[in-house]
Coordinates of C-alpha atoms in Angstrom, one line a residue:
Chain H
M1 CA 71.7 162.6 159.9
S2 CA 71.4 158.9 161.1
T3 CA 73.9 156.4 160.4
L4 CA 71.3 154.1 158.6
L5 CA 70.1 156.9 156.7
K6 CA 73.6 157.6 155.4
Y7 CA 74.1 154.0 154.7
T8 CA 71.0 153.9 152.7
L9 CA 71.7 156.5 150.7
R10 CA 75.0 155.6 149.6
I11 CA 73.6 152.4 148.3
A12 CA 70.9 154.3 146.3
D13 CA 73.1 156.9 145.1
N14 CA 75.3 154.3 143.3
S15 CA 72.3 152.9 141.5
L16 CA 70.9 156.3 140.7
I17 CA 74.2 157.9 139.1
L18 CA 75.0 154.8 137.5
G19 CA 71.3 154.8 136.2
Q20 CA 71.7 158.2 134.9
R21 CA 75.1 157.2 133.0
M22 CA 73.6 154.2 131.4
A23 CA 70.6 156.1 130.3
E24 CA 72.7 158.6 128.5
W25 CA 73.4 155.7 126.1
C26 CA 69.6 155.7 125.1
S27 CA 69.3 156.0 121.3
K28 CA 73.2 156.3 121.2
G29 CA 74.0 152.6 121.5
P30 CA 76.3 150.9 119.2
T31 CA 73.8 148.7 118.1
L32 CA 70.1 148.3 118.6
E33 CA 70.1 145.6 121.0
E34 CA 72.8 147.2 122.9
D35 CA 70.9 150.7 122.9
I36 CA 67.9 148.1 124.3
A37 CA 70.5 146.6 126.7
M38 CA 71.7 149.6 128.1
S39 CA 68.3 151.3 128.6
N40 CA 66.9 148.1 130.5
I41 CA 70.0 148.1 132.9
A42 CA 69.4 151.9 133.6
L43 CA 65.8 151.1 134.3
D44 CA 66.9 148.4 136.6
L45 CA 69.2 150.8 138.2
F46 CA 66.6 153.4 138.9
G47 CA 64.3 150.9 140.3
Q48 CA 66.7 149.6 142.8
A49 CA 67.6 153.4 143.6
N50 CA 63.9 154.0 144.0
G51 CA 63.3 151.3 146.4
F52 CA 66.2 152.1 148.5
L53 CA 65.0 155.9 148.5
E54 CA 61.9 155.3 149.5
Y55 CA 63.4 153.4 152.5
A56 CA 65.5 156.2 153.1
S57 CA 62.6 158.7 152.7
K58 CA 61.2 156.5 155.9
I59 CA 64.1 156.9 157.6
D60 CA 64.4 160.5 157.1
G61 CA 60.5 160.9 158.1
Q62 CA 60.3 164.1 156.2
K63 CA 61.9 164.4 152.6
T64 CA 60.2 162.0 149.6
A65 CA 62.1 159.9 147.8
D66 CA 61.8 162.4 145.0
D67 CA 63.1 165.2 147.2
L68 CA 66.0 163.0 147.9
A69 CA 66.9 162.5 144.3
F70 CA 66.0 165.7 142.7
K71 CA 66.6 168.4 145.6
R72 CA 70.3 167.3 146.8
D73 CA 73.4 168.7 145.8
A74 CA 76.5 167.3 144.6
S75 CA 78.2 167.4 147.9
N76 CA 75.2 165.6 149.5
F77 CA 75.5 162.4 147.2
Y78 CA 77.3 159.8 148.7
N79 CA 78.0 157.6 145.4
F80 CA 81.4 155.9 144.4
C81 CA 83.2 158.2 142.3
L82 CA 83.6 155.5 139.8
V83 CA 79.8 156.0 138.9
E84 CA 79.8 159.5 138.1
V85 CA 82.9 159.1 135.4
E86 CA 81.7 159.6 132.1
N87 CA 80.8 157.3 129.7
G88 CA 83.5 157.8 127.1
H89 CA 83.4 155.2 124.4
F90 CA 81.4 151.9 124.8
G91 CA 84.4 149.7 125.8
N92 CA 84.9 152.6 128.6
T93 CA 81.6 152.3 129.9
M94 CA 81.5 148.6 129.8
I95 CA 84.7 148.6 131.9
R96 CA 83.3 150.9 134.5
S97 CA 80.1 148.6 134.5
L98 CA 82.2 145.5 135.0
L99 CA 84.2 146.8 137.8
F100 CA 80.8 148.0 139.5
D101 CA 78.8 145.1 138.8
T102 CA 81.1 142.5 140.2
F103 CA 81.3 144.6 143.5
Y104 CA 77.6 144.8 143.8
L105 CA 76.9 141.3 143.0
L106 CA 79.2 140.3 145.9
F107 CA 77.8 143.2 147.8
Y108 CA 74.0 142.6 147.3
K109 CA 74.6 139.1 148.3
E110 CA 76.0 139.8 151.7
L111 CA 73.3 142.7 152.2
S112 CA 70.6 140.3 151.5
K113 CA 71.5 138.7 154.8
S114 CA 71.1 141.8 156.7
Q115 CA 69.2 142.0 159.9
D116 CA 67.7 145.1 158.6
E117 CA 64.8 143.3 156.7
N118 CA 64.1 146.5 154.6
L119 CA 67.5 146.4 153.1
S120 CA 67.7 142.6 153.0
A121 CA 64.6 142.6 151.0
L122 CA 65.8 145.2 148.4
A123 CA 69.2 143.5 148.3
F124 CA 67.5 140.0 147.5
K125 CA 65.8 141.9 144.7
S126 CA 68.3 143.8 143.0
L127 CA 70.8 141.0 143.2
K128 CA 68.5 139.0 140.7
E129 CA 68.9 141.9 138.2
I130 CA 72.6 142.5 138.9
K131 CA 73.4 139.0 137.9
Y132 CA 72.2 140.0 134.4
H133 CA 74.1 143.2 134.5
F134 CA 77.4 141.4 135.4
R135 CA 76.8 138.7 132.8
H136 CA 76.4 141.4 130.1
S137 CA 79.4 143.5 131.0
Q138 CA 81.8 140.7 131.5
N139 CA 80.9 139.0 128.2
W140 CA 81.6 142.3 126.5
I141 CA 84.8 143.0 128.2
I142 CA 86.1 139.5 127.0
R143 CA 84.7 140.1 123.6
L144 CA 86.5 143.5 123.3
G145 CA 89.6 142.6 125.0
D146 CA 90.0 139.6 123.0
G147 CA 88.9 141.0 120.1
T148 CA 91.2 143.3 117.4
K149 CA 94.0 145.1 118.5
E150 CA 92.3 148.1 118.7
S151 CA 89.4 147.1 120.7
N152 CA 92.2 145.7 123.2
K153 CA 93.9 148.9 123.3
K154 CA 90.7 150.8 123.9
V155 CA 89.7 148.8 126.9
Q156 CA 93.0 148.2 128.6
E157 CA 93.3 152.0 128.5
S158 CA 90.1 152.3 130.0
L159 CA 90.7 149.5 132.7
N160 CA 93.9 151.5 133.4
N161 CA 92.2 154.7 133.9
L162 CA 89.5 153.5 135.8
W163 CA 91.6 151.3 138.4
K164 CA 92.4 154.3 140.5
Y165 CA 88.4 154.4 141.7
T166 CA 88.1 150.6 143.1
D167 CA 89.8 151.2 146.3
E168 CA 86.5 153.1 147.5
F169 CA 84.8 149.7 147.2
F170 CA 86.2 148.3 150.0
E171 CA 86.8 151.1 152.2
I172 CA 85.3 151.0 156.1
D173 CA 84.6 154.2 158.1
N174 CA 82.5 154.9 161.1
V175 CA 79.4 154.5 159.4
D176 CA 80.1 150.7 158.0
Q177 CA 81.5 150.1 161.3
I178 CA 78.5 150.8 163.2
M179 CA 76.3 149.0 160.6
I180 CA 78.4 146.0 160.6
D181 CA 78.2 145.9 164.4
Q182 CA 74.8 146.1 164.0
K183 CA 74.6 143.0 161.6
I184 CA 72.8 145.6 159.2
G185 CA 76.0 146.7 156.9
V186 CA 78.4 144.6 155.2
N187 CA 82.3 144.2 155.8
T188 CA 83.1 144.9 152.4
S189 CA 86.6 145.0 153.1
L190 CA 86.1 141.2 153.2
L191 CA 84.9 141.1 149.8
K192 CA 88.0 142.4 148.1
K193 CA 89.6 139.1 148.0
E194 CA 86.7 137.6 146.0
W195 CA 86.3 140.6 143.8
T196 CA 89.9 140.6 142.7
E197 CA 89.6 137.0 141.7
I198 CA 86.5 137.8 139.5
I199 CA 88.3 140.6 138.0
E200 CA 91.6 138.7 137.4
S201 CA 90.4 135.7 135.7
T202 CA 87.9 138.1 133.7
I203 CA 90.8 140.4 132.6
N204 CA 92.9 137.2 131.9
E205 CA 90.5 135.7 129.6
A206 CA 89.9 138.9 128.0
K207 CA 93.7 139.4 127.3
L208 CA 94.1 142.2 129.1
I209 CA 96.8 143.0 132.0
K210 CA 95.8 143.8 135.6
P211 CA 96.9 148.0 136.2
S212 CA 99.7 148.3 138.5
T213 CA 98.8 149.7 141.9
I214 CA 98.6 153.7 141.8
K215 CA 97.3 156.3 143.8
M216 CA 93.8 155.6 144.6
I217 CA 91.0 158.3 144.4
T218 CA 88.1 158.0 147.3
G219 CA 85.8 160.5 149.2
G220 CA 82.6 160.3 146.6
R221 CA 80.7 158.2 150.1
D222 CA 81.4 161.4 152.0
G223 CA 80.3 163.7 149.4
K224 CA 83.5 164.6 147.9
H225 CA 82.9 164.4 144.1
S226 CA 84.2 165.7 140.6
N227 CA 82.6 168.5 139.0
K228 CA 81.5 165.4 136.5
L229 CA 79.0 164.8 139.2
S230 CA 77.6 168.4 139.2
S231 CA 76.8 168.5 135.3
L232 CA 75.2 164.9 135.5
L233 CA 73.0 166.2 138.4
K234 CA 71.9 169.5 136.5
E235 CA 70.6 167.6 133.9
M236 CA 69.0 165.1 136.0
Q237 CA 67.4 167.6 138.2
Y238 CA 66.7 170.3 135.8
L239 CA 62.8 169.5 135.4
P240 CA 62.0 169.4 139.5
R241 CA 64.2 172.2 140.1
K242 CA 63.1 174.4 137.2
Y243 CA 59.3 173.6 137.8
P244 CA 59.2 172.4 141.5
N245 CA 55.5 171.4 141.1
A246 CA 55.5 169.5 138.0
K247 CA 53.7 166.4 138.3
W248 CA 54.5 163.3 135.9
Chain P
M1 CA 30.6 139.3 154.5
Q2 CA 34.3 141.0 154.5
N3 CA 35.7 137.6 153.2
G4 CA 33.1 137.7 150.4
K5 CA 34.4 141.1 149.1
I6 CA 38.0 140.1 149.3
N7 CA 36.9 137.3 147.0
K8 CA 35.0 139.6 144.8
I9 CA 38.4 141.7 144.7
W10 CA 40.3 138.7 143.9
K11 CA 37.7 137.7 141.1
L12 CA 38.0 141.4 139.7
L13 CA 41.6 141.5 139.5
E14 CA 41.3 138.6 137.5
T15 CA 40.0 140.8 134.7
V16 CA 42.8 143.4 134.7
P17 CA 45.1 142.5 132.2
D18 CA 48.9 143.0 132.4
P19 CA 49.9 146.3 130.7
E20 CA 52.1 144.6 128.2
I21 CA 51.1 141.3 128.0
P22 CA 47.4 141.4 127.8
V23 CA 46.5 138.1 127.5
I24 CA 47.5 137.3 131.0
S25 CA 45.7 139.0 133.9
V26 CA 47.8 140.8 137.1
I27 CA 46.8 137.6 138.9
D28 CA 48.3 135.2 136.3
L29 CA 51.7 137.5 136.4
G30 CA 51.9 136.6 140.2
V31 CA 52.5 140.1 141.5
I32 CA 49.1 140.5 144.0
R33 CA 50.4 138.8 147.0
D34 CA 47.9 139.2 149.4
I35 CA 44.5 141.2 149.8
T36 CA 43.4 142.0 153.7
V37 CA 40.7 144.0 155.4
K38 CA 40.8 146.4 158.7
N39 CA 37.7 148.5 159.2
N40 CA 36.5 148.0 155.9
Y41 CA 39.6 149.5 154.5
Y42 CA 41.6 147.0 152.1
K43 CA 45.2 146.6 151.6
I44 CA 46.4 145.0 148.1
T45 CA 50.0 143.8 148.5
I46 CA 51.6 144.1 145.1
T47 CA 55.4 142.6 144.6
P48 CA 57.4 144.2 141.7
T49 CA 58.3 141.8 138.6
Y50 CA 61.5 143.8 138.1
S51 CA 62.5 146.7 140.3
G52 CA 62.4 149.3 137.7
C53 CA 59.5 147.8 135.5
P54 CA 57.1 150.9 134.1
A55 CA 54.3 148.5 134.1
M56 CA 54.4 148.6 137.9
K57 CA 52.6 152.0 137.8
T58 CA 50.5 151.1 135.1
I59 CA 49.3 148.0 136.8
Q60 CA 48.5 150.2 139.9
D61 CA 46.4 152.8 138.0
D62 CA 44.4 149.9 135.9
I63 CA 43.7 148.1 139.5
K64 CA 42.2 151.5 140.8
T65 CA 40.2 152.0 137.6
C66 CA 39.0 148.6 137.9
L67 CA 37.8 148.5 141.6
K68 CA 36.4 152.3 141.3
K69 CA 34.3 151.1 138.3
N70 CA 32.9 148.5 140.7
N71 CA 32.4 150.8 143.6
I72 CA 35.4 149.7 145.6
N73 CA 37.1 152.7 146.8
N74 CA 38.2 152.2 150.1
F75 CA 41.6 150.3 149.4
D76 CA 45.4 151.2 149.0
F77 CA 48.8 149.3 147.9
I78 CA 51.4 148.1 149.9
I79 CA 54.6 147.4 147.9
K80 CA 56.5 144.4 149.1
Y81 CA 59.8 143.3 148.1
S82 CA 60.0 139.9 149.9
P83 CA 59.5 137.4 149.1
A84 CA 61.1 138.6 145.5
W85 CA 58.9 138.0 142.9
T86 CA 59.8 134.7 140.9
T87 CA 58.6 133.4 137.3
D88 CA 57.9 130.2 139.5
W89 CA 54.7 132.0 140.6
M90 CA 53.5 131.5 137.0
S91 CA 50.9 128.6 136.6
K92 CA 51.3 126.3 133.7
R93 CA 48.3 127.9 132.8
T94 CA 49.8 131.2 132.5
K95 CA 52.8 129.7 130.8
D96 CA 50.6 128.2 127.6
K97 CA 48.9 131.3 127.5
L98 CA 52.2 133.2 126.9
L99 CA 53.4 130.5 124.5
K100 CA 50.3 131.0 122.3
Y101 CA 50.6 134.6 122.3
G102 CA 54.2 134.4 120.6
I103 CA 56.3 134.6 123.9
S104 CA 58.4 131.7 124.8
P105 CA 57.5 131.0 128.7
P106 CA 60.0 131.1 131.5
S107 CA 61.8 127.6 131.1
D108 CA 65.1 125.8 131.3
I109 CA 64.4 125.5 127.2
T110 CA 63.4 128.1 125.2
I111 CA 60.9 127.1 122.9
C112 CA 60.3 128.9 119.2
P113 CA 56.6 129.9 119.7
Q114 CA 55.9 129.9 116.0
C115 CA 57.4 126.2 114.9
K116 CA 57.9 125.0 118.7
S117 CA 61.3 123.8 117.9
K118 CA 64.0 123.8 120.9
N119 CA 66.8 124.6 118.7
T120 CA 67.0 128.4 119.6
K121 CA 69.7 130.7 120.2
L122 CA 69.7 133.7 122.9
V123 CA 70.5 136.8 120.7
S124 CA 70.2 139.3 123.6
E125 CA 69.7 139.1 127.3
F126 CA 67.6 142.2 127.1
G127 CA 64.5 142.3 125.0
A128 CA 61.6 145.2 124.6
T129 CA 60.9 145.0 128.2
A130 CA 62.9 144.3 131.3
C131 CA 61.6 140.8 131.8
K132 CA 62.2 139.5 128.2
A133 CA 65.3 138.3 126.4
F134 CA 65.4 138.4 122.6
Y135 CA 66.0 135.0 121.1
K136 CA 65.9 133.4 117.4
C137 CA 64.8 130.1 116.3
L138 CA 67.5 128.1 114.2
D139 CA 65.0 125.9 112.6
C140 CA 62.3 128.4 111.3
L141 CA 64.6 131.4 111.5
E142 CA 61.9 133.6 113.2
P143 CA 63.0 135.9 115.9
F144 CA 60.9 135.7 119.4
E145 CA 60.8 136.8 122.6
S146 CA 61.3 134.7 125.9
F147 CA 60.2 135.4 129.2
K148 CA 63.3 135.3 131.5
C149 CA 63.5 133.0 134.5
I150 CA 64.3 135.0 137.9

């Protein structure tokens, strides 16, 4: 697999898998407005994933964007471990979104300057949307953290639980290094400082406590996932796998 | 002659309504960026409003139907992401149409389409479609949708 293909799939897979998780909220949102908000966010994420998968399909030369979404196994998905984590309660979903949205906001900002004009165009487009997502998750975490004793306790627990997945955002491996050297990819290790500042100021305002450093979990970007991803894919890929020639 | 036909396609597309907001056309919406011709084959460049907007597929289908009805069959679409679509591409005329239809147009000031009051409040940044936010008028108390500025 070419380096550019893997790099593009990593971006696409984050949006696709988080989109699928957000879509699981459809019809189960805590209020009608939130149900609509989360479905809208899921749609944006699917749209972004589609753009990156179309580009990945072009690089691949054989597989279509649908093949890439529906015919890969978990070990060939390269999303962050964070985005496959189950939704849990609403506050848990919002913590997951806050951690991810903050990172993707910074990531897309940098990727929009990529020398690869396809990636830069898709990043610029996606950046407009992720700004909304970020405001949404940030506002909710401030509201829940600085809400009741119970809501504070719940989101604090979620923050403590999900913190271990955040180091993966800033890892640089061979694929990244080659892309950085070609001025295509983003040096995400340089985004850690700003990400930490935004997260710290948000959790301060939300009267939450930053979790202490714990053992981090990574590997998603190389296809090492929890069995939660397989369950997610089983549902997401059911129809095209069961009826390979189905058209919709 | 070919330019004449390109102009004809532009004119025809003015009759294709946005599937969600039928008072404006796909031209008004600003998603048709270019129409070119090579060897008698037309390329229509479309830019998506929102990445995941389901109307984008419907828009292409509606354009196909419209052009085929007018005996234009030799065309295809190019999806272009850059420059990214922005509500700045909407003309004042389009914005007036939106307001008349009951949707507050993209602007720094959100106006209630019912009573034209500027005393309005955001209820949710997410509305019935990706492009709209949900507002409430604090004077006439009516809820309404507002086209987001992007």
